[in-house]
Amino acid sequence: MTQPLLFEISRPGRCAVRLPDLDVPPTDLPAGLVRSDLPLPEVSESDLVRHYTRLSQMNYAVDIGLYPLGSCTMKHNPRINEEMARLPGFAYLHPYQDEETTQGALFVGYSLQQFLSEIGGFAAVSLQPAAGAQGELAGVLMMRAYHIDRGDPQRDVMLVPDSAHGTNPATTSMSGLRVIEIPSDGRGNVDLASLETACVEHSSRLVGMMLTNPNTLGLFEQNVEEITALVHEHGGLMYGDGANMNALLGIARPGDLGFDVLHYNLHKTFSTPHGGGGPGCGPVGAAASLADFLPGPVVAMDVEQSEEDAPHFTLVVPPKPIGRVKAFYGHFGIWVRAYTYVRMLGAEGMRRVAEHAVLNANYLMSAVKGVYPIPYDRTCMHEFVCEGRFEDAPDVRALDVSKRLIDYGFHPPPNYFPLIVREALMIEPTETESKETLDRFADALLAIAEEARVSPELLYDAPHNAPVRRLDEVAAARNMILRWQPE
Ligand SMILES: *Cc1c(COP(=O)(O)O)cnc(C)c1O
């Protein structure tokens, strides 16, 4: 059933709001400031409510069903996080408020910095960056600043594995550095021989390496300590892309494995809302050698003003900051949610998150193994990558499998990433899904594999019952139409 658009039901004079009477004398605005022709739809409140409610129902969200978006950790957002963020004392804070009146908020920030330091094995954390990608930018600029500060400014090479998320090379380029790609070996690890060659070749120019562990194949980097030692030997630093921390919580600490700086994605690992429900937060953790370069302000305990039972907190800028990366202090509402998440789970709960995330991914992988090719057949971590192609249905592609999943009521996993796997489907169930949901999802994947053989047109034409059918993605990208226009 197609519903009319707001523009189509617009009738002159209808209105969904009633503005309060003016309590100041009316004046004319300067000429040219106001348009006389602003064709906005004129609709009643009920039309408006129906329009947006309908749009919201066309959407898919983690609150509707499984969202197996590999590497993005679309887990349940516990409602207690939201309740805490809505406490009036937090929700109505003003960033210009005097520090004396915001001690509780600063305590939350300070504690979250401490939790993240402990979880990652770092000396210090800045909560400023607004997302993982911005955390990367901050971290890479810190690495560069470190070398410049040591009087070693010619270093401009960053090593990035071929399995890396696209943000890693993008961050490197944005920081004015050169990317050298390092291939993976047959087991999905960084190819050590190639790494060694690159380290030797670029030794005096090496800023460091960006490494995701577990990597985007969902595999734990088995030689991680050799890698970090090798890069350090050549004067480089190790950047950890912490997007996949969900697999490590309470089990392994990147700081202990030799990483010097790492970003966390609070909107992935720490259950704060993601995507359209954002905003995000991508704190950066740093080893002692890099802590001075963190973007500020960060929350510090003011020892002089603190009493034994009443610590006093203050905002400080680290001694050699790369600068400010976000207005004011960052996304404070997200700090409250992530702080609540850590406190609700405690240290043992954190570890259970990682254990169940890994268990769920392995359960799902074994359910589809043999039907969907698994290119790197190892125990996976929090996600796995399989191929969306079948020997006996050669024309079916990963995209077709994904689109058909929509008909089965599931959000598709990422396709064609990581780039090193043919027809990749990257599946991350997360720990917050039940066995029953995983079974339903596995059944859907298996049913689709059967359809691929028996009636592949079901896949080519999918999705059949979504608000929009199969889109021509190439045409859409080449010829973007970003505004609805009346016909
Ligand atoms: C999500 C992700 C990023 C980027 O994080 P954003 O918060 O989306 O900016 C970087 N690397 C990996 C591996 C990711 O999964």
PDB file of C-alpha atoms and ligand atoms in Angstrom, residues 70-72 130-134 136 164-165 167-168 212 216 241 243-244 263 265 267-268 274 281-282 417, ligand 1:
ATOM      1  CA  GLY A  70      30.435  -7.543  10.713  1.00  0.00           C
ATOM      2  CA  SER A  71      33.006  -5.347  12.455  1.00  0.00           C
ATOM      3  CA  CYS A  72      30.327  -2.872  13.505  1.00  0.00           C
ATOM      4  CA  ALA A 130      33.417  11.606  18.064  1.00  0.00           C
ATOM      5  CA  ALA A 131      33.888   8.275  16.241  1.00  0.00           C
ATOM      6  CA  GLY A 132      36.353   5.527  15.528  1.00  0.00           C
ATOM      7  CA  ALA A 133      37.577   7.218  12.375  1.00  0.00           C
ATOM      8  CA  GLN A 134      38.224  10.433  14.281  1.00  0.00           C
ATOM      9  CA  GLU A 136      42.218   7.034  14.267  1.00  0.00           C
ATOM     10  CA  ALA A 164      42.247  -3.249   6.977  1.00  0.00           C
ATOM     11  CA  HIS A 165      39.065  -1.231   7.224  1.00  0.00           C
ATOM     12  CA  THR A 167      39.300   4.194   7.378  1.00  0.00           C
ATOM     13  CA  ASN A 168      42.902   3.092   8.126  1.00  0.00           C
ATOM     14  CA  THR A 212      43.225  -4.405  13.685  1.00  0.00           C
ATOM     15  CA  THR A 216      38.453  -7.871   9.758  1.00  0.00           C
ATOM     16  CA  ASP A 241      42.222  -0.197  15.505  1.00  0.00           C
ATOM     17  CA  ALA A 243      36.783  -1.576  16.589  1.00  0.00           C
ATOM     18  CA  ASN A 244      36.951  -5.300  17.299  1.00  0.00           C
ATOM     19  CA  HIS A 263      40.837   3.854  19.567  1.00  0.00           C
ATOM     20  CA  ASN A 265      34.339   2.530  19.530  1.00  0.00           C
ATOM     21  CA  HIS A 267      29.067   2.765  19.891  1.00  0.00           C
ATOM     22  CA  LYS A 268      30.258  -0.733  19.066  1.00  0.00           C
ATOM     23  CA  HIS A 274      25.054   3.379  16.588  1.00  0.00           C
ATOM     24  CA  CYS A 281      32.422   8.270  20.581  1.00  0.00           C
ATOM     25  CA  GLY A 282      35.909   7.019  19.698  1.00  0.00           C
ATOM     26  CA  PHE A 417      34.558  -6.545   2.608  1.00  0.00           C
TER      27      PHE A 417
HETATM   28  C1  LIG B   1      33.764   0.774  12.475  1.00  0.00           C
HETATM   29  C2  LIG B   1      35.192   0.615  12.187  1.00  0.00           C
HETATM   30  C3  LIG B   1      36.036   1.732  12.077  1.00  0.00           C
HETATM   31  C4  LIG B   1      35.543   3.165  12.084  1.00  0.00           C
HETATM   32  O1  LIG B   1      34.810   3.508  13.203  1.00  0.00           O
HETATM   33  P1  LIG B   1      33.614   4.576  13.133  1.00  0.00           P
HETATM   34  O2  LIG B   1      33.192   4.725  14.541  1.00  0.00           O
HETATM   35  O3  LIG B   1      32.571   3.992  12.239  1.00  0.00           O
HETATM   36  O4  LIG B   1      34.187   5.841  12.566  1.00  0.00           O
HETATM   37  C5  LIG B   1      37.381   1.510  11.887  1.00  0.00           C
HETATM   38  N1  LIG B   1      37.875   0.255  11.786  1.00  0.00           N
HETATM   39  C6  LIG B   1      37.076  -0.843  11.868  1.00  0.00           C
HETATM   40  C7  LIG B   1      37.699  -2.199  11.780  1.00  0.00           C
HETATM   41  C8  LIG B   1      35.711  -0.691  12.069  1.00  0.00           C
HETATM   42  O5  LIG B   1      34.923  -1.767  12.147  1.00  0.00           O
END
